[in-house]
Amino acid sequence: MVVFPPVADQLAIIRRGVEKIVPEEELATKLEKSRQTGTPLRVKYGIDPTGIDVHLGHTVPLRKLRQFQELGHQAVIIIGNYTALVGDPSGRDQARSKRLTTDEVEANAQDYLAQVGKVIDLSKAEIHRNGDWFAKMSFSDILGLCGRVTVAQLLTRDDFAKRYAAAVPIYLHECLYPVMQAWDSVEIRADIELGGTEQLYSFMLARDLQSMQGLNQQIGVMSPILVGLDGVRRMGKSLGNYIGIGESAYEMMKKFMQLPDAVLPMYFELLTTVPLPDVQAILTGHPKEAKIRLATEVIGFYYGAEAGVEAANRWQNEVSGGALPEEIAEFVVVSGQPNLSATNEMLIGHLLVSSGVCSSSSEAIRKIGEGAVYIIEGGQKVKIEDRKSAVRLVDGLIFGVGKKQIRRVRFADSPVV
RNA sequence: GGCGGAAUUCCCGAGCGGUCAAAGGGGCCAGACUGUAAAUCUGGUGGCUAUGCCUUCACAGGUUCGAAUCCUGUUUCCGCCA
């Protein structure tokens, strides 16, 4: 029999960073009952294996799931291999176009689970594929299911309503999506379902279906949408404003430090376990320090505390301190290379183009004119201002355009053995 | 099927037959500033063997000393009518 923490303690943890709990009042009751009977709550989280690079936005509900696990409850992951065939219409203004093959879906599922394992404890989670039950349904089963949902109900969904009003097509199979998602809750007897606020409709439909089946009704625990690096739009791959959990510690670090200050409270609340009063204290300090702290916390979660600190120090050094990066891309030189003189000299324009730091010689000349081009000599940046100047290449020579495009010369066939 | 409109450089978008490598905005790059970011300011944003030359304004032709601008055809897109 599992021993659970007091309900009030559990509630405090569960409520953190949650936008909406529906119905709120049932949660305490459920927790109380679970504690008395020593029965873990079944906490559902569903995803469609459509090929996702998990980023911090996805980790918001996943972290919540982990918290439930730590409290002793049962995590239930639904791999929506059948719902993926439809495509989630939530928040979209048009139907998804391509359909995935079953092989793709399964490969995506494996890939996804590997990533999710960084956030939750997979060894203690139940994993289901909703094709397990949908594949067995007969047409009359499906009709029966559809007979429980009215079109008017479906149209109360914000996304459908908008599309209908705007005369954007809504396909029949899309209407099935929330029904399928809700039916998953019936199949796995969910007590709680996690997701974003846009899932409200499906969560409530699940309650209806559960009640019709004589089951306990689930509670929806909905997280807010995490905004991306731009501080405005939701974090998403297509917007290019995300931090992926597969990225290296230092990559994450750099991205964290680019965050607008305004998102710090949200990020702390949703992505760390720093107690909220402490967060308040941190936020009254210098925004830069707060950001470093945030990054260190999050990176520490994925790579260990040490890696977090290390990334922070490296950032201070390289970006803040203006030191040269640890890793500099190499420009490999071979003898007989075009534009390379017998004495290993090269015109600066050619150097910039052939090393790839400039895309054309016109651009190279512009950048020289802008004073962005330099070589490192004796540890000092030396600006190159004459576009006709030639540079004598030696192994290890560092040159660059601006702060980001830096190269180190390496001779491929240098006599060094 | 009929009528009308549109197609411009990464995106949006302006463009009088010569002064158009093409306004303006966005994005992006670089510089200054700074606490990272943002904001702000400045410069840049077709190519090259580079103060000149070459290739661009859907495609193919044509008119003209000269075409992104005019004409013809083609393709695509968008309205309206059937």
XYZ file of C-alpha atoms (C1' of nucleotides) in Angstrom:
499
model
C 0.000 0.000 0.000
C 1.336 3.351 -1.023
C 1.603 6.085 1.548
C 0.778 9.486 0.137
C 1.725 12.893 1.496
C -1.071 14.918 3.082
C -3.605 16.210 0.605
C -2.783 19.841 1.281
C 0.880 19.206 0.462
C -0.052 17.381 -2.691
C -2.356 20.168 -3.762
C 0.366 22.744 -3.300
C 2.635 20.836 -5.632
C -0.047 20.064 -8.177
C -1.331 23.602 -8.347
C 2.004 25.182 -9.116
C 2.136 26.544 -12.619
C -1.298 25.229 -13.499
C -3.711 27.494 -15.238
C -6.927 25.638 -14.718
C -8.195 22.592 -12.894
C -11.637 21.445 -13.938
C -13.542 20.763 -11.827
C -11.313 22.243 -9.206
C -13.283 21.132 -6.162
C -13.192 17.459 -7.074
C -9.438 17.294 -6.943
C -9.138 17.430 -3.175
C -11.839 14.810 -2.836
C -10.095 12.482 -5.219
C -6.765 12.937 -3.516
C -8.342 12.348 -0.138
C -9.951 9.143 -1.278
C -6.789 7.921 -2.909
C -4.838 8.606 0.257
C -7.346 6.794 2.456
C -7.462 3.736 0.254
C -3.790 3.801 -0.663
C -4.720 3.777 -4.333
C -2.622 5.828 -6.726
C -4.506 8.112 -9.054
C -4.189 7.273 -12.718
C -2.781 10.324 -14.436
C -3.148 10.389 -18.188
C -1.033 12.247 -20.679
C -1.530 11.649 -24.358
C 0.599 12.584 -27.312
C 0.412 11.991 -31.001
C 3.581 10.499 -32.429
C 3.846 12.903 -35.313
C 7.574 13.357 -35.117
C 8.285 15.732 -32.332
C 11.458 17.250 -31.059
C 10.499 17.645 -27.458
C 11.126 21.185 -26.301
C 10.588 23.000 -23.046
C 7.020 23.819 -24.000
C 6.189 20.129 -24.073
C 7.906 19.585 -20.776
C 5.418 21.720 -18.896
C 2.716 19.051 -18.668
C 5.386 16.349 -18.605
C 6.948 17.876 -15.530
C 3.541 17.928 -13.946
C 3.256 14.251 -14.723
C 6.577 13.658 -13.072
C 5.404 15.490 -9.989
C 2.433 13.183 -9.803
C 4.807 10.261 -10.070
C 6.905 11.611 -7.247
C 3.788 11.913 -5.140
C 3.197 8.217 -5.713
C 0.577 8.304 -8.455
C 0.455 6.273 -11.619
C 1.522 7.908 -14.861
C -0.265 6.636 -17.935
C 1.129 7.675 -21.301
C -1.088 7.303 -24.328
C 0.685 7.060 -27.629
C -1.955 8.248 -30.035
C -1.014 6.069 -32.962
C -4.617 6.153 -34.135
C -5.388 9.730 -33.269
C -2.238 10.629 -35.158
C -3.982 9.399 -38.273
C -6.455 12.209 -37.824
C -4.298 15.035 -36.569
C -5.206 17.176 -33.630
C -7.390 20.027 -34.803
C -6.796 21.912 -31.556
C -5.718 25.414 -32.142
C -5.381 24.897 -35.869
C -7.213 26.800 -38.442
C -7.082 24.166 -41.085
C -6.889 20.432 -41.434
C -3.509 18.743 -41.481
C -2.665 17.564 -44.877
C -0.446 14.540 -44.805
C -1.161 11.243 -43.183
C 1.612 9.253 -41.603
C 2.241 5.615 -42.281
C 2.043 3.170 -39.422
C 5.797 2.571 -39.608
C 6.496 6.249 -39.304
C 4.132 6.503 -36.407
C 5.829 3.673 -34.555
C 9.299 5.062 -35.171
C 8.139 8.421 -33.936
C 6.656 6.816 -30.866
C 9.951 5.184 -29.931
C 11.806 8.379 -30.533
C 9.322 10.291 -28.491
C 9.482 7.917 -25.550
C 13.249 8.199 -25.467
C 12.910 11.939 -25.095
C 10.111 11.782 -22.578
C 12.247 9.495 -20.478
C 14.409 12.483 -19.681
C 11.543 14.084 -17.851
C 9.466 11.320 -16.327
C 10.306 7.918 -14.945
C 9.321 5.631 -17.787
C 10.005 2.484 -15.787
C 7.090 3.364 -13.546
C 4.766 4.573 -16.266
C 2.120 2.636 -18.128
C 2.321 3.081 -21.845
C -0.602 2.397 -24.141
C -1.179 2.848 -27.810
C -4.713 3.847 -28.521
C -4.707 1.723 -31.648
C -4.905 -1.207 -29.220
C -8.536 -0.454 -28.671
C -9.498 1.568 -31.715
C -8.257 -1.067 -34.127
C -10.665 -3.540 -32.603
C -13.715 -1.370 -32.841
C -16.381 -2.314 -35.277
C -18.266 0.183 -37.304
C -21.236 -0.188 -35.033
C -19.008 0.560 -32.026
C -17.924 3.733 -33.718
C -21.491 4.673 -34.510
C -22.355 4.068 -30.895
C -19.580 6.388 -29.823
C -20.605 9.040 -32.285
C -24.157 8.771 -31.059
C -23.066 10.318 -27.812
C -21.753 13.540 -29.194
C -23.806 16.178 -30.881
C -22.629 18.470 -33.604
C -23.639 21.413 -31.487
C -21.275 20.179 -28.789
C -18.460 19.826 -31.249
C -19.057 23.274 -32.536
C -18.648 24.728 -29.098
C -14.993 24.009 -29.515
C -13.350 27.278 -30.181
C -11.262 26.071 -33.116
C -14.159 24.353 -34.846
C -16.428 27.294 -34.199
C -13.955 29.670 -35.760
C -13.409 27.494 -38.758
C -17.108 27.005 -39.252
C -17.774 30.720 -39.044
C -14.970 31.442 -41.476
C -16.229 28.727 -43.820
C -12.934 26.851 -43.554
C -13.570 23.175 -44.127
C -13.954 20.900 -41.145
C -13.616 17.304 -42.178
C -15.696 14.601 -40.646
C -12.740 12.596 -39.371
C -11.476 15.642 -37.516
C -14.670 15.690 -35.560
C -13.737 12.277 -34.303
C -10.500 13.467 -32.814
C -11.836 14.770 -29.509
C -14.112 11.773 -29.271
C -11.197 9.409 -29.659
C -9.108 11.296 -27.186
C -11.960 11.194 -24.722
C -12.476 7.512 -25.266
C -8.846 6.889 -24.333
C -9.721 8.184 -20.895
C -12.503 5.639 -20.649
C -10.234 2.800 -21.705
C -7.512 3.545 -19.230
C -9.837 4.756 -16.471
C -8.132 8.064 -16.058
C -8.513 9.977 -12.817
C -6.655 12.969 -14.048
C -5.654 14.169 -17.477
C -2.855 16.588 -18.162
C -2.547 18.931 -21.074
C -2.712 22.493 -22.267
C -5.707 24.733 -21.823
C -6.746 24.158 -25.403
C -7.635 20.616 -24.405
C -10.569 21.677 -22.260
C -13.213 20.420 -24.639
C -11.752 16.955 -24.993
C -11.206 16.695 -21.264
C -14.828 17.474 -20.589
C -16.025 15.099 -23.256
C -14.019 12.404 -21.536
C -15.953 13.085 -18.358
C -19.226 12.620 -20.229
C -18.145 9.352 -21.750
C -16.757 8.073 -18.462
C -19.974 8.897 -16.725
C -21.979 7.093 -19.404
C -19.828 4.042 -18.821
C -20.439 4.261 -15.098
C -16.838 5.203 -14.354
C -15.306 7.841 -12.175
C -14.878 11.098 -14.013
C -11.476 12.487 -14.702
C -10.223 15.875 -13.691
C -8.487 18.069 -16.217
C -5.291 19.697 -15.049
C -4.312 22.251 -17.643
C -1.016 24.015 -17.999
C -0.570 27.415 -19.537
C 1.147 27.733 -22.871
C 4.844 28.393 -22.539
C 5.924 31.331 -24.641
C 8.998 30.930 -26.775
C 12.277 32.776 -26.956
C 10.611 35.764 -28.556
C 8.541 36.174 -25.437
C 5.359 36.511 -27.418
C 4.312 33.481 -29.388
C 3.971 29.980 -28.033
C 7.102 27.926 -28.069
C 7.102 25.809 -31.171
C 9.376 24.191 -33.619
C 7.922 25.869 -36.660
C 8.403 29.272 -35.091
C 12.020 28.503 -34.355
C 11.712 29.970 -30.894
C 12.266 26.896 -28.808
C 14.803 25.229 -26.577
C 14.857 21.512 -27.288
C 15.632 19.104 -24.504
C 17.989 17.287 -26.830
C 20.199 20.333 -27.177
C 23.554 20.514 -25.485
C 23.924 22.260 -22.165
C 25.743 25.178 -23.699
C 23.267 25.593 -26.537
C 20.509 25.756 -23.991
C 22.501 28.258 -21.986
C 22.897 30.623 -24.896
C 19.221 30.447 -25.682
C 18.147 31.021 -22.119
C 20.238 34.146 -21.961
C 18.432 35.507 -24.966
C 15.078 35.380 -23.254
C 13.266 38.639 -22.743
C 13.224 39.528 -19.065
C 9.453 39.517 -18.901
C 9.108 35.764 -19.258
C 11.286 34.938 -16.267
C 8.486 34.513 -13.731
C 6.653 32.126 -16.024
C 9.738 30.129 -16.828
C 10.695 29.772 -13.183
C 7.242 28.663 -12.216
C 6.738 26.212 -15.043
C 10.197 24.818 -15.576
C 11.855 24.684 -12.185
C 11.076 23.560 -8.687
C 12.542 26.648 -7.073
C 10.035 27.582 -4.342
C 7.910 30.486 -5.433
C 8.906 32.809 -2.585
C 12.540 32.236 -3.549
C 11.649 33.036 -7.139
C 10.271 36.350 -5.971
C 13.545 37.094 -4.260
C 15.561 36.096 -7.290
C 13.479 38.276 -9.547
C 14.021 41.377 -7.473
C 17.721 41.032 -8.170
C 19.518 41.606 -11.432
C 17.685 40.114 -14.430
C 20.911 38.726 -15.774
C 21.612 36.854 -12.566
C 18.047 35.623 -12.489
C 18.403 34.324 -15.998
C 21.619 32.560 -15.196
C 19.950 30.960 -12.223
C 17.022 29.838 -14.358
C 19.276 28.358 -16.990
C 21.409 26.625 -14.408
C 18.348 25.058 -12.842
C 16.871 23.782 -16.066
C 20.140 22.585 -17.545
C 20.920 20.957 -14.214
C 17.701 18.985 -14.500
C 18.759 17.451 -17.791
C 22.505 17.268 -17.478
C 23.218 17.387 -13.762
C 23.891 20.370 -11.540
C 27.551 20.468 -12.423
C 26.897 20.776 -16.125
C 24.501 23.595 -15.395
C 27.094 25.568 -13.508
C 29.716 24.817 -16.093
C 27.520 26.061 -18.917
C 26.795 29.214 -16.955
C 30.466 29.885 -16.355
C 31.309 29.274 -19.940
C 28.645 31.677 -21.037
C 29.907 34.368 -18.645
C 33.323 33.907 -20.076
C 32.609 33.739 -23.758
C 29.592 35.875 -24.337
C 29.576 38.220 -21.420
C 33.336 38.420 -21.070
C 33.984 38.552 -24.764
C 36.491 35.722 -24.717
C 36.890 33.499 -27.708
C 34.538 30.536 -27.809
C 35.829 27.178 -26.686
C 34.825 25.593 -29.917
C 35.838 27.321 -33.091
C 34.915 25.819 -36.400
C 37.920 24.885 -38.473
C 38.773 26.139 -41.894
C 40.726 23.312 -43.400
C 43.339 24.413 -45.887
C 44.996 22.147 -48.398
C 47.999 23.145 -50.396
C 47.164 23.977 -53.945
C 43.839 25.323 -52.784
C 42.406 27.885 -55.169
C 43.534 31.435 -54.440
C 46.263 30.276 -52.102
C 49.672 31.590 -53.016
C 52.864 29.578 -52.819
C 53.704 31.399 -49.636
C 50.337 30.498 -48.129
C 48.911 33.937 -48.548
C 45.351 34.582 -49.460
C 43.420 37.730 -50.197
C 41.107 38.502 -47.330
C 38.053 38.375 -49.582
C 38.908 34.896 -50.780
C 39.606 33.759 -47.273
C 36.203 34.871 -46.032
C 34.351 33.257 -48.895
C 36.207 29.975 -49.098
C 35.944 29.487 -45.350
C 32.235 30.032 -45.550
C 31.961 33.009 -43.198
C 30.734 35.114 -46.066
C 28.481 33.871 -48.813
C 29.931 35.967 -51.593
C 32.876 38.157 -52.173
C 30.564 41.121 -52.423
C 29.379 40.380 -48.936
C 32.948 39.958 -47.750
C 33.818 43.380 -49.070
C 30.804 44.899 -47.391
C 31.698 43.351 -44.079
C 35.240 44.627 -44.366
C 33.827 48.073 -44.981
C 31.671 47.712 -41.898
C 34.681 46.984 -39.752
C 33.462 43.537 -38.815
C 36.399 41.562 -40.147
C 39.408 40.779 -38.011
C 42.154 38.306 -37.337
C 43.569 37.414 -33.960
C 47.183 38.356 -33.574
C 48.956 37.919 -30.271
C 45.634 37.504 -28.551
C 44.386 40.809 -29.908
C 41.733 41.399 -32.491
C 43.224 43.180 -35.439
C 40.677 44.743 -37.742
C 41.168 44.354 -41.431
C 40.109 47.441 -43.256
C 41.671 47.088 -46.662
C 39.875 44.668 -48.892
C 42.979 44.097 -50.910
C 45.065 42.947 -48.003
C 46.439 39.453 -48.033
C 46.632 37.236 -44.992
C 49.427 34.775 -44.435
C 47.773 31.583 -43.327
C 49.380 29.623 -40.557
C 48.054 26.674 -38.669
C 45.883 27.910 -35.826
C 45.267 31.397 -37.176
C 41.913 32.679 -36.035
C 39.843 35.074 -38.047
C 36.233 36.081 -38.092
C 33.370 38.313 -39.075
C 31.496 39.712 -36.126
C 30.996 37.765 -32.949
C 29.483 34.678 -34.418
C 31.394 33.767 -37.525
C 34.807 32.692 -36.318
C 37.152 30.188 -37.921
C 40.483 28.630 -37.096
C 42.855 27.736 -39.891
C 44.094 24.199 -40.081
C 46.360 22.775 -42.708
C 45.089 19.388 -43.748
C 48.390 18.238 -45.121
C 50.622 20.038 -42.698
C 53.827 18.198 -41.958
C 52.840 17.737 -38.333
C 52.439 13.987 -37.976
C -17.044 28.463 -69.754
C -17.287 34.323 -69.702
C -15.333 39.002 -67.772
C -11.778 41.582 -64.954
C -7.256 41.928 -62.039
C -2.469 40.348 -60.526
C 2.649 38.142 -61.070
C 8.842 42.852 -58.715
C 14.943 41.284 -55.489
C 14.361 36.459 -48.525
C 8.915 38.196 -47.295
C 5.267 42.229 -47.850
C 5.107 45.981 -51.158
C 6.203 50.971 -54.414
C 7.674 51.626 -59.249
C 6.603 57.935 -64.376
C 9.761 54.172 -71.262
C 15.607 56.517 -69.890
C 18.477 59.508 -63.759
C 16.435 51.393 -61.632
C 20.386 46.768 -58.868
C 14.894 49.087 -58.502
C 11.178 53.494 -52.849
C 9.270 51.938 -48.073
C 8.482 48.269 -44.302
C 9.686 43.419 -42.230
C 13.319 39.961 -41.587
C 18.417 39.150 -41.556
C 23.848 40.671 -41.156
C 27.389 44.067 -39.056
C 28.822 48.420 -35.898
C 27.687 51.572 -31.381
C 25.299 51.341 -26.724
C 24.096 47.601 -22.691
C 23.151 43.714 -17.684
C 22.062 38.953 -21.617
C 17.828 40.172 -24.306
C 14.862 44.167 -25.825
C 14.713 49.196 -27.212
C 17.544 52.932 -29.673
C 21.105 54.867 -33.240
C 24.335 53.820 -37.690
C 25.671 51.076 -42.008
C 24.443 47.029 -45.148
C 21.168 43.493 -47.629
C 22.189 40.513 -56.729
C 27.110 38.837 -58.530
C 32.286 39.421 -60.189
C 38.919 38.759 -61.740
C 35.419 45.599 -58.744
C 35.452 52.763 -58.889
C 34.314 49.145 -64.090
C 31.671 44.979 -65.849
C 27.754 41.192 -65.738
C 22.797 39.090 -64.529
C 17.826 40.327 -62.331
C 11.434 42.557 -61.949
C 6.582 34.883 -63.797
C 8.101 32.608 -68.988
C 8.867 33.298 -74.405
C 8.876 36.697 -78.107
C 8.132 41.807 -80.078
C 8.117 47.474 -80.421
C 12.089 51.126 -79.213
C 18.407 54.274 -79.608
C 16.632 52.526 -74.687
C 11.695 48.277 -71.269
C 10.329 46.223 -64.445
C 7.461 49.893 -67.085
C 4.309 49.398 -73.965
C 2.425 45.079 -77.297
C 1.562 39.584 -78.297
C 1.404 34.706 -76.657
C 2.151 31.125 -72.478
C 1.842 29.686 -67.344
C 0.158 30.468 -62.437
C -2.865 32.973 -58.886
C -7.103 36.021 -57.320
C -11.944 38.248 -57.757
C -16.809 38.583 -60.203
C -20.502 36.218 -63.448
C -22.447 31.469 -65.242
